[in-house]
Coordinates of C-alpha atoms in Angstrom, one line a residue:
M1471 CA -22.9 19.6 -98.3
S1472 CA -23.1 21.9 -95.5
Q1473 CA -20.4 24.5 -95.5
Y1474 CA -19.3 26.6 -93.8
R1475 CA -18.5 30.3 -93.2
E1476 CA -17.2 33.2 -91.0
I1477 CA -18.3 36.4 -90.7
I1478 CA -16.5 39.3 -89.3
T1479 CA -19.3 41.5 -87.9
K1480 CA -19.8 43.6 -85.4
A1481 CA -22.1 42.8 -81.9
V1482 CA -22.5 43.0 -78.6
V1483 CA -19.3 41.4 -77.0
G1484 CA -20.2 41.5 -73.6
K1485 CA -23.8 42.6 -71.2
G1486 CA -23.8 44.2 -67.8
R1487 CA -26.5 45.2 -65.7
K1488 CA -26.8 47.3 -61.7
F1489 CA -29.0 48.5 -59.3
T1490 CA -28.3 50.7 -57.2
Q1491 CA -29.3 52.1 -53.7
S1492 CA -27.4 55.0 -52.5
T1493 CA -27.8 57.8 -49.0
H1494 CA -27.0 60.8 -49.3
T1495 CA -26.6 63.9 -46.6
V1496 CA -27.1 67.5 -47.8
S1497 CA -26.9 70.3 -45.8
A1498 CA -29.5 72.5 -45.5
Q1499 CA -29.4 76.3 -44.6
H1500 CA -32.0 76.6 -41.7
R1501 CA -32.8 73.8 -39.5
P1502 CA -35.8 71.7 -40.5
T1503 CA -38.9 70.7 -39.2
S1504 CA -40.3 68.2 -41.6
V1505 CA -39.5 67.8 -45.3
L1506 CA -42.4 68.7 -47.4
G1507 CA -40.6 66.8 -50.6
C1508 CA -37.8 65.7 -52.7
W1509 CA -37.5 65.2 -56.4
I1510 CA -34.2 63.9 -57.9
I1511 CA -33.5 66.5 -61.9
N1512 CA -31.1 67.5 -64.4
H1513 CA -29.0 63.9 -64.5
R1514 CA -26.0 63.6 -66.4
Y1515 CA -23.8 60.6 -67.2
E1516 CA -20.8 59.0 -68.9
A1517 CA -19.6 55.6 -69.5
K1518 CA -16.3 53.3 -69.7
K1519 CA -14.6 50.5 -70.1
V1520 CA -12.2 49.5 -67.6
D1521 CA -10.6 46.1 -67.9
R1522 CA -14.6 43.7 -67.9
S1523 CA -15.9 47.0 -66.4
V1524 CA -18.3 49.4 -68.0
E1525 CA -17.7 52.8 -65.1
I1526 CA -20.3 54.9 -65.0
H1527 CA -19.3 59.3 -63.7
G1528 CA -22.6 60.9 -62.8
K1529 CA -24.4 63.5 -61.2
Y1530 CA -28.3 64.3 -60.4
D1531 CA -28.8 67.4 -58.4
V1532 CA -30.9 66.2 -55.5
N1533 CA -33.8 69.2 -53.9
V1534 CA -35.1 69.1 -51.2
W1535 CA -37.7 71.2 -50.3
Y1536 CA -38.6 71.2 -46.5
S1537 CA -39.9 73.6 -43.7
Y1538 CA -38.5 75.2 -40.7
N1539 CA -39.5 77.7 -38.0
D1540 CA -41.6 75.7 -36.4
N1541 CA -43.1 74.6 -39.8
T1542 CA -43.5 78.8 -40.8
K1543 CA -41.4 78.9 -43.5
T1544 CA -40.1 77.1 -46.1
E1545 CA -37.8 76.4 -48.6
V1546 CA -35.6 74.2 -51.7
L1547 CA -32.1 73.4 -50.9
T1548 CA -30.7 72.7 -54.2
E1549 CA -27.2 69.9 -54.2
T1550 CA -24.8 68.7 -57.2
V1551 CA -24.5 65.4 -56.0
S1552 CA -22.0 63.1 -58.0
Y1553 CA -21.4 59.6 -58.0
T1554 CA -19.4 56.0 -59.6
D1555 CA -21.1 53.2 -60.6
V1556 CA -19.0 50.1 -61.3
I1557 CA -21.3 47.6 -63.9
P1558 CA -19.1 43.9 -64.1
L1559 CA -19.2 42.5 -67.9
K1560 CA -20.5 38.9 -68.8
Y1561 CA -18.7 38.1 -72.4
R1562 CA -20.7 36.9 -74.4
N1563 CA -17.8 36.2 -76.9
E1564 CA -14.2 36.4 -75.5
E1565 CA -12.8 35.7 -79.6
L1566 CA -12.2 39.4 -80.8
I1567 CA -10.5 41.3 -84.3
S1568 CA -9.9 44.5 -82.3
E1569 CA -9.6 46.5 -79.2
E1570 CA -12.1 49.1 -80.3
Q1571 CA -14.5 49.0 -78.9
E1572 CA -18.2 50.8 -78.2
V1573 CA -19.8 51.5 -74.8
I1574 CA -23.6 51.6 -74.5
A1575 CA -25.5 52.8 -71.7
R1576 CA -28.7 53.7 -70.9
V1577 CA -30.8 53.8 -67.8
V1578 CA -33.5 51.5 -67.2
Q1579 CA -34.2 54.1 -63.8
Q1580 CA -33.9 57.3 -63.0
P1581 CA -32.5 58.7 -60.1
N1582 CA -35.6 58.5 -57.5
C1583 CA -35.7 59.2 -54.5
L1584 CA -37.2 56.9 -52.5
E1585 CA -37.1 58.4 -49.0
C1586 CA -36.3 62.0 -47.1
T1587 CA -35.0 62.4 -43.8
I1588 CA -34.4 64.9 -40.5
A1589 CA -31.0 63.7 -39.7
P1590 CA -31.0 64.1 -35.7
N1591 CA -27.3 66.4 -35.5
G1592 CA -29.1 69.3 -37.1
N1593 CA -29.0 70.7 -40.1
K1594 CA -28.2 67.3 -43.1
V1595 CA -31.1 65.8 -44.8
T1596 CA -31.0 62.3 -45.9
V1597 CA -31.9 61.2 -49.1
E1598 CA -32.3 57.0 -50.1
V1599 CA -31.8 57.6 -53.8
E1600 CA -32.2 54.4 -56.4
R1601 CA -30.6 54.1 -60.7
E1602 CA -30.5 51.2 -62.3
F1603 CA -28.4 50.8 -65.2
V1604 CA -27.1 48.4 -68.7
A1605 CA -24.6 48.5 -70.2
E1606 CA -23.4 46.7 -73.7
V1607 CA -19.5 46.5 -74.7
I1608 CA -19.8 46.7 -79.6
G1609 CA -17.0 44.9 -80.6
E1610 CA -15.5 43.2 -84.2
T1611 CA -16.1 39.3 -84.0
K1612 CA -16.5 36.4 -86.3
V1613 CA -19.5 34.6 -86.3
R1614 CA -20.0 31.3 -88.1
I1615 CA -22.6 30.5 -90.1
A1616 CA -23.1 27.2 -92.3
V1617 CA -23.9 27.8 -96.1
V1618 CA -25.6 24.8 -97.7
D1619 CA -24.9 24.4 -101.5
T1620 CA -26.7 23.9 -103.9
S1621 CA -26.6 24.6 -107.6
S1622 CA -28.4 27.7 -109.0
D1623 CA -30.7 26.2 -111.5
E1624 CA -32.5 24.6 -108.4
V1625 CA -33.0 28.2 -107.2
E1626 CA -34.9 29.8 -110.2
E1627 CA -37.0 26.8 -110.5
D1628 CA -38.1 27.6 -106.8
I1629 CA -38.8 31.5 -107.8
D1630 CA -40.2 31.0 -110.6
A1631 CA -42.8 28.5 -109.4
E1632 CA -43.7 30.9 -106.2
L1633 CA -44.8 33.8 -109.1
E1634 CA -46.6 31.3 -110.5
Q1635 CA -48.9 30.7 -107.8
L1636 CA -48.4 34.0 -106.7
D1637 CA -50.0 35.2 -110.5
E1638 CA -52.9 33.2 -110.2
E1639 CA -53.8 34.1 -106.7
L1640 CA -53.4 37.9 -108.0
L1641 CA -56.0 36.8 -111.2
Q1642 CA -58.6 35.3 -108.5
E1643 CA -59.6 37.7 -106.1
E1644 CA -59.5 40.5 -108.9
S1645 CA -61.7 38.2 -111.2
N1646 CA -63.8 37.8 -107.9
K1647 CA -63.9 41.3 -107.4
N1648 CA -65.5 42.1 -110.8

């Protein structure tokens, strides 16, 4: 006959994932003739739980290398861009023991430039960026397990039988080596 026990433990109680594409417009000092390159660096973010979701507040530097003055000169434009991503959570277990919860957010896809084009109105450059996050909420919860009732004599007999079998195998291996 088995019995059930409840164990209080920390476990992932909520999880979410979000892929985002966003467009940023940055201003150049000179009127761009062509875009020579675009990259995203210095990504930083913080995550916090808000109701049934995780909010990620972050920022990164958008760097655009462009030519101007009829492709005779170049310059790198750098602008820091901020964003907020809201990741809805799917809860695995509603039975939380305490209100204290830990949020873990990881980047699946670092911010990456998909496309960079010169805006038709002059000194502006439009940058399309993608990024993806996974968020987990860890909290104290109850886990129910089945406990099988075995006497300690049975367990000791099983262990003794396994040890005897191991001893015979080891002795056989040693005699084969010699």
